[in-house]
Short mmCIF file of C-alpha atoms in Angstrom, two decimals:
data_model
loop_
_atom_site.label_atom_id
_atom_site.label_comp_id
_atom_site.label_asym_id
_atom_site.label_seq_id
_atom_site.Cartn_x
_atom_site.Cartn_y
_atom_site.Cartn_z
CA MET A 23 5.61 16.02 2.49
CA THR A 24 5.33 13.46 -0.24
CA ARG A 25 2.85 13.34 -3.08
CA ASP A 26 1.92 9.86 -4.23
CA ARG A 27 2.75 9.32 -7.87
CA VAL A 28 1.63 6.56 -10.19
CA ALA A 29 3.92 4.15 -12.00
CA ASN A 30 3.34 4.03 -15.76
CA PRO A 31 4.41 0.60 -17.12
CA LEU A 32 5.80 0.71 -20.65
CA ASP A 33 4.71 -2.69 -21.93
CA ASP A 34 1.35 -4.46 -21.88
CA THR A 35 2.63 -7.84 -20.70
CA THR A 36 0.57 -9.36 -17.91
CA ARG A 37 2.83 -10.46 -15.07
CA MET A 38 2.15 -12.45 -11.95
CA ALA A 39 3.43 -10.45 -8.99
CA PRO A 40 3.32 -11.15 -5.26
CA ALA A 41 0.57 -9.31 -3.45
CA GLN A 42 1.72 -6.31 -1.43
CA GLU A 43 0.41 -7.32 1.93
CA ALA A 44 0.64 -5.00 4.88
CA GLY A 45 1.51 -6.73 8.12
CA PRO A 46 -0.15 -5.87 11.40
CA ALA A 47 2.66 -3.51 12.39
CA ASP A 48 2.41 -1.64 9.07
CA ALA A 49 -1.35 -1.33 9.25
CA GLN A 50 -1.23 0.10 12.76
CA VAL A 51 1.34 2.83 12.01
CA ALA A 52 -0.84 5.79 11.06
CA ALA A 53 0.54 8.88 9.31
CA ALA A 54 -1.04 12.34 9.31
CA CYS A 55 -2.42 13.09 5.84
CA LEU A 56 -4.39 15.67 3.90
CA VAL A 57 -6.85 14.57 1.23
CA VAL A 58 -8.06 17.18 -1.29
CA LEU A 59 -11.86 16.96 -1.37
CA SER A 60 -12.40 19.85 -3.80
CA GLY A 61 -10.26 22.23 -5.82
CA SER A 62 -7.72 21.89 -8.61
CA ASN A 63 -5.89 18.97 -6.93
CA VAL A 64 -9.06 17.06 -6.03
CA GLY A 65 -8.50 13.43 -5.06
CA GLU A 66 -4.82 13.77 -4.25
CA MET A 67 -3.41 12.80 -0.88
CA TYR A 68 -0.41 14.32 0.87
CA ARG A 69 1.41 12.76 3.77
CA ILE A 70 2.65 15.21 6.42
CA GLU A 71 6.21 14.13 7.14
CA LYS A 72 8.01 17.34 8.12
CA ASP A 73 7.67 19.08 11.47
CA GLN A 74 6.36 22.16 9.67
CA VAL A 75 4.54 22.29 6.35
CA VAL A 76 3.52 25.55 4.66
CA ILE A 77 0.59 25.50 2.22
CA GLY A 78 -0.10 28.23 -0.33
CA ARG A 79 0.13 29.21 -3.99
CA GLY A 80 3.69 30.58 -3.90
CA ASP A 81 6.73 28.93 -5.44
CA LYS A 82 8.54 28.27 -2.15
CA VAL A 83 5.83 26.54 -0.12
CA ASP A 84 5.87 22.85 0.78
CA LEU A 85 2.44 22.17 -0.73
CA ARG A 86 1.36 24.36 -3.63
CA LEU A 87 -2.34 24.58 -4.45
CA VAL A 88 -3.85 26.61 -7.30
CA ASP A 89 -6.89 28.59 -6.17
CA ASP A 90 -7.63 32.28 -6.69
CA GLY A 91 -8.35 32.85 -3.01
CA ILE A 92 -5.24 31.17 -1.61
CA SER A 93 -2.41 33.43 -0.43
CA ARG A 94 1.22 32.78 -1.35
CA GLU A 95 1.83 31.44 2.17
CA HIS A 96 -1.64 30.70 3.50
CA VAL A 97 -1.43 28.21 6.38
CA ARG A 98 1.14 26.22 8.31
CA LEU A 99 0.85 22.75 9.82
CA SER A 100 3.13 22.10 12.80
CA ARG A 101 3.83 19.08 14.99
CA GLU A 102 3.44 20.02 18.63
CA GLU A 103 3.46 17.48 21.46
CA GLY A 104 2.20 14.69 19.25
CA ARG A 105 -0.54 16.77 17.62
CA ILE A 106 -0.86 18.56 14.27
CA VAL A 107 -1.69 22.24 14.72
CA LEU A 108 -3.19 24.37 11.93
CA GLU A 109 -2.18 28.05 11.89
CA ASP A 110 -3.31 30.79 9.52
CA LEU A 111 -0.37 32.90 8.26
CA GLY A 112 -2.25 36.17 7.90
CA SER A 113 -3.95 35.08 4.70
CA THR A 114 -6.18 37.50 2.83
CA ASN A 115 -9.28 35.32 2.82
CA GLY A 116 -8.74 33.40 6.03
CA THR A 117 -8.70 29.73 6.98
CA TYR A 118 -11.78 27.81 8.04
CA CYS A 119 -11.97 24.56 9.98
CA ASN A 120 -15.33 22.79 10.05
CA GLY A 121 -17.03 26.01 8.97
CA GLU A 122 -15.46 28.35 11.52
CA ARG A 123 -12.69 30.84 10.81
CA ILE A 124 -9.61 30.05 12.85
CA GLU A 125 -6.24 31.60 13.61
CA ARG A 126 -4.69 28.57 15.29
CA GLN A 127 -6.23 25.20 16.10
CA PRO A 128 -5.16 21.60 16.82
CA LEU A 129 -6.56 19.23 14.22
CA ALA A 130 -8.62 16.14 14.91
CA GLU A 131 -9.50 13.16 12.73
CA GLY A 132 -11.88 14.13 9.93
CA ASP A 133 -11.54 17.91 10.24
CA LYS A 134 -12.44 19.79 7.04
CA ILE A 135 -10.23 22.76 6.17
CA LEU A 136 -11.36 25.42 3.68
CA ILE A 137 -8.72 27.67 2.11
CA GLY A 138 -9.27 29.88 -0.89
CA SER A 139 -12.45 29.86 -2.94
CA THR A 140 -12.86 26.17 -3.68
CA THR A 141 -10.16 24.13 -1.95
CA ILE A 142 -11.30 21.83 0.85
CA LEU A 143 -8.82 19.55 2.63
CA LYS A 144 -9.68 16.67 4.92
CA PHE A 145 -7.29 15.89 7.77
CA SER A 146 -6.96 12.27 8.81
CA TYR A 147 -4.57 9.65 10.09
CA GLN A 148 -4.04 6.98 7.47
CA ASP A 149 -2.35 3.61 7.95
CA ARG A 150 -0.79 1.80 5.04
CA LEU A 151 -4.01 0.03 4.08
CA ASP A 152 -5.94 3.30 4.18
CA GLU A 153 -3.32 4.95 1.95
CA MET A 154 -3.47 2.13 -0.58
CA PHE A 155 -7.26 2.32 -0.71
CA GLN A 156 -7.30 6.12 -1.01
CA ARG A 157 -4.71 5.99 -3.78
CA GLN A 158 -6.70 3.40 -5.72
CA MET A 159 -9.91 5.39 -5.35
CA SER A 160 -8.15 8.57 -6.49
CA GLU A 161 -6.56 6.89 -9.48
CA SER A 162 -9.78 5.28 -10.66
CA ALA A 163 -11.59 8.62 -10.47
CA LEU A 164 -8.92 10.83 -12.03
CA ARG A 165 -6.88 8.65 -14.40
CA ASP A 166 -7.54 7.04 -17.76
CA GLY A 167 -7.39 3.27 -17.25
CA LEU A 168 -5.33 2.49 -20.37
CA THR A 169 -2.79 5.30 -20.52
CA ARG A 170 -2.62 6.38 -16.83
CA ALA A 171 -2.89 9.98 -18.01
CA PHE A 172 -5.42 12.17 -16.25
CA ASN A 173 -8.90 11.85 -17.73
CA LYS A 174 -10.91 14.53 -19.52
CA ARG A 175 -12.98 15.34 -16.43
CA TYR A 176 -9.83 16.15 -14.48
CA PHE A 177 -8.47 18.15 -17.43
CA THR A 178 -11.64 20.22 -17.68
CA ASP A 179 -11.54 21.16 -13.99
CA ARG A 180 -7.79 21.81 -14.02
CA ILE A 181 -7.67 24.00 -17.13
CA GLU A 182 -10.45 26.17 -15.70
CA SER A 183 -8.64 26.79 -12.39
CA GLU A 184 -5.27 27.31 -14.12
CA PHE A 185 -6.81 29.73 -16.62
CA GLN A 186 -8.44 31.82 -13.90
CA TYR A 187 -5.16 31.91 -11.98
CA ALA A 188 -3.22 33.00 -15.09
CA ILE A 189 -5.73 35.76 -15.89
CA ARG A 190 -5.81 37.11 -12.36
CA HIS A 191 -2.05 37.11 -11.82
CA ARG A 192 -1.00 37.82 -15.45
CA THR A 193 1.24 34.77 -15.52
CA PRO A 194 1.72 32.66 -18.65
CA LEU A 195 -0.23 29.45 -19.16
CA SER A 196 0.42 27.29 -22.19
CA LEU A 197 -1.76 24.50 -23.51
CA ILE A 198 -0.38 21.80 -25.79
CA PHE A 199 -2.61 19.50 -27.83
CA LEU A 200 -1.10 16.46 -29.54
CA ASP A 201 -2.75 13.90 -31.78
CA ILE A 202 -1.36 10.64 -33.17
CA ASP A 203 -1.08 10.80 -36.96
CA HIS A 204 -2.96 8.15 -39.00
CA PHE A 205 -3.99 6.32 -35.85
CA LYS A 206 -6.96 4.71 -37.60
CA LYS A 207 -4.55 2.99 -40.00
CA ILE A 208 -2.72 1.41 -37.06
CA ASN A 209 -6.00 -0.03 -35.77
CA ASP A 210 -7.15 -1.12 -39.23
CA GLN A 211 -3.88 -2.78 -40.23
CA HIS A 212 -2.70 -4.25 -36.92
CA GLY A 213 -5.79 -4.40 -34.72
CA HIS A 214 -6.99 -2.50 -31.68
CA GLN A 215 -4.49 -4.22 -29.39
CA ALA A 216 -1.70 -2.58 -31.37
CA GLY A 217 -3.50 0.75 -31.12
CA ASP A 218 -3.84 0.36 -27.35
CA LEU A 219 -0.13 -0.47 -27.10
CA VAL A 220 0.77 2.72 -28.99
CA LEU A 221 -1.46 4.83 -26.74
CA ALA A 222 0.02 3.37 -23.56
CA GLN A 223 3.65 3.59 -24.70
CA LEU A 224 3.25 7.11 -26.05
CA SER A 225 1.74 8.24 -22.76
CA THR A 226 4.57 6.71 -20.77
CA LEU A 227 7.14 8.36 -23.04
CA VAL A 228 5.51 11.80 -22.82
CA MET A 229 5.05 11.65 -19.03
CA SER A 230 8.71 10.73 -18.59
CA MET A 231 9.63 14.04 -20.28
CA LEU A 232 7.37 16.30 -18.23
CA GLY A 233 7.96 17.98 -14.88
CA GLU A 234 5.68 18.06 -11.86
CA GLU A 235 4.27 21.44 -12.89
CA GLU A 236 2.87 20.03 -16.16
CA THR A 237 -0.44 18.17 -16.28
CA PHE A 238 -0.84 15.44 -18.92
CA ALA A 239 -4.35 14.27 -19.81
CA ARG A 240 -6.09 12.12 -22.38
CA TYR A 241 -8.52 14.46 -24.08
CA GLY A 242 -10.23 11.81 -26.16
CA GLY A 243 -9.35 8.92 -28.47
CA GLU A 244 -5.79 9.46 -29.67
CA GLU A 245 -5.71 13.12 -28.61
CA PHE A 246 -3.84 14.30 -25.51
CA ALA A 247 -3.35 17.63 -23.74
CA ILE A 248 -0.59 19.14 -21.61
CA ILE A 249 -1.27 22.07 -19.28
CA ALA A 250 2.00 23.94 -18.71
CA ARG A 251 1.70 26.40 -15.83
CA GLY A 252 4.07 29.38 -15.92
CA VAL A 253 5.39 28.43 -19.36
CA ASP A 254 5.37 31.01 -22.16
CA LEU A 255 4.71 30.22 -25.81
CA PRO A 256 8.34 29.89 -27.02
CA ALA A 257 9.24 27.47 -24.21
CA ALA A 258 6.04 25.48 -24.75
CA THR A 259 6.77 25.28 -28.47
CA GLU A 260 10.29 24.05 -27.73
CA LEU A 261 8.92 21.40 -25.37
CA SER A 262 6.42 20.35 -28.03
CA GLU A 263 9.20 19.92 -30.59
CA ARG A 264 11.17 17.74 -28.15
CA LEU A 265 8.09 15.58 -27.62
CA ARG A 266 7.43 15.34 -31.37
CA ALA A 267 11.02 14.25 -32.05
CA ALA A 268 10.99 11.76 -29.17
CA VAL A 269 7.80 10.09 -30.43
CA GLU A 270 9.12 9.94 -34.01
CA GLY A 271 12.34 8.31 -32.78
CA HIS A 272 10.74 5.87 -30.32
CA PRO A 273 10.72 2.16 -31.33
CA PHE A 274 7.02 1.29 -31.05
CA LYS A 275 6.71 -2.48 -31.54
CA PHE A 276 3.72 -4.80 -31.54
CA GLY A 277 5.16 -8.27 -31.25
CA SER A 278 7.80 -8.40 -33.96
CA THR A 279 6.18 -5.61 -35.98
CA SER A 280 7.63 -2.10 -35.87
CA LEU A 281 5.01 0.64 -35.88
CA PRO A 282 6.07 4.06 -37.18
CA VAL A 283 4.33 6.67 -35.03
CA THR A 284 4.32 10.46 -35.35
CA ILE A 285 2.26 13.21 -33.74
CA SER A 286 0.90 16.59 -34.78
CA VAL A 287 1.09 19.23 -32.06
CA GLY A 288 -0.66 22.53 -31.46
CA VAL A 289 0.36 25.12 -28.85
CA ALA A 290 -1.49 28.13 -27.47
CA ARG A 291 -0.85 30.56 -24.65
CA ALA A 292 -2.96 32.58 -22.22
CA PRO A 293 -3.58 35.35 -21.32
CA GLY A 294 -4.07 36.66 -24.83
CA PRO A 295 -6.36 38.76 -27.06
CA GLY A 296 -9.85 37.32 -27.37
CA MET A 297 -9.41 34.87 -24.49
CA ALA A 298 -12.20 35.43 -22.02
CA ALA A 299 -12.60 31.83 -20.85
CA SER A 300 -10.63 28.61 -20.67
CA GLY A 301 -12.63 27.32 -23.64
CA ASP A 302 -11.01 30.01 -25.79
CA LEU A 303 -7.55 28.68 -24.91
CA VAL A 304 -8.66 25.12 -25.67
CA ALA A 305 -10.08 26.20 -29.03
CA ARG A 306 -6.89 28.09 -29.91
CA ALA A 307 -4.66 25.06 -29.14
CA ASP A 308 -7.05 22.77 -31.00
CA GLU A 309 -6.95 24.98 -34.09
CA ALA A 310 -3.15 25.04 -34.00
CA MET A 311 -3.04 21.23 -33.80
CA TYR A 312 -5.27 20.84 -36.85
CA ALA A 313 -3.16 23.40 -38.68
CA ALA A 314 -0.21 21.05 -38.06
CA LYS A 315 -2.29 18.21 -39.55
CA ARG A 316 -3.15 20.21 -42.65
CA SER A 317 0.40 21.38 -43.22
CA GLY A 318 1.80 17.86 -43.47
CA ARG A 319 1.54 16.22 -39.99
CA ASN A 320 4.50 15.29 -37.77
CA ARG A 321 5.09 18.93 -36.87
CA VAL A 322 4.37 21.64 -34.31
CA CYS A 323 2.21 24.70 -34.90
CA SER A 324 1.81 27.49 -32.36
CA ALA A 325 -1.16 29.84 -32.16
CA GLN A 326 0.27 33.31 -32.69
CA VAL A 327 -1.88 36.42 -32.86
CA GLY A 328 -3.24 36.35 -36.41
CA GLY A 329 -3.15 32.59 -36.86
CA PRO A 330 -1.29 29.36 -36.06
CA THR A 331 2.39 29.37 -37.02
CA GLU A 332 4.46 26.30 -37.77
CA GLY A 333 7.27 25.73 -35.29
CA GLY A 334 6.55 29.08 -33.72
CA ALA A 335 8.63 30.80 -36.39
CA LEU A 336 7.61 29.85 -39.91
CA GLY A 337 4.85 31.06 -42.22
CA GLU A 338 1.25 31.42 -41.10
CA GLU A 339 -1.20 28.52 -41.22
CA THR A 340 -4.85 29.48 -41.20
CA PRO A 341 -7.28 27.17 -39.40
CA GLN A 342 -9.33 26.53 -42.58
CA GLY A 343 -9.17 23.67 -45.01
CA LYS A 344 -10.00 20.01 -44.79
CA ASP A 345 -12.80 18.97 -42.45
CA ARG A 346 -11.50 17.43 -39.23
CA GLN A 347 -13.57 14.26 -39.40
CA GLY A 348 -11.34 11.40 -40.44
CA GLU A 349 -8.30 13.65 -40.74
CA GLY A 350 -6.11 11.41 -38.54
#
């Protein structure tokens, strides 16, 4: 099973490229696909390529979906005599197809499959043109147009489902906030095109350093967030330091002008004391990021119990001080 991924071009140069036209033969070859209609992976499409595909929340399944009600190995899709057959694998909460609980059932075009509390999958046969259209629709709904990072709406839904999963299963979930230092000066001195270039290049750089289990989103303006499932605070802090160093060392250029760019990074981890909702984790990571700003910028602060700590090891930084507005 393949998951469609999006290319993230590094430069902003407009190029003339030949149109990717699908010939009649391509358009007529339909592949079995699942489209996520609701749940943490909403909008994504998965092509069923193997003879058997196991779906669940465990680490060893073919398609992993995060939902409190999904079992580790929940359902299996099998190719049998030219059909795709859906089979429940003894899941705790069952599998529903078009509103009816099933144990085993051949799938037809348009069938809706409910697994877990919120995840609904649509089964369909997609030709190449259908896939291209679905991908474009998904990208426009879930991605930020400039940076190709996920948008804030996607982030909000994802952090909620990941937080609930981490609380229920007592697994670590880290949240990283990063903000470009003195970004307003870049816009004021070099123009908004230069600022857009920095945002796009930084996003491409960061995404190239993340794995498939990490979710990268534009939180707003020059602020970004990384959801790191199954990653504890020390490892998330180490990743944050690698990102900080990579951004500092990257040659950002606008025309012939070199643009020095640094980031301030805050890291927080759930579950933890005083964290009853995903908003508490967001607030904790946000506070740590602004502690990094106040302590000199171009650094990483992690939210330890008792207050944010620089680099996860140095002296405590309290989240008081200069007002955030215009801090940059």
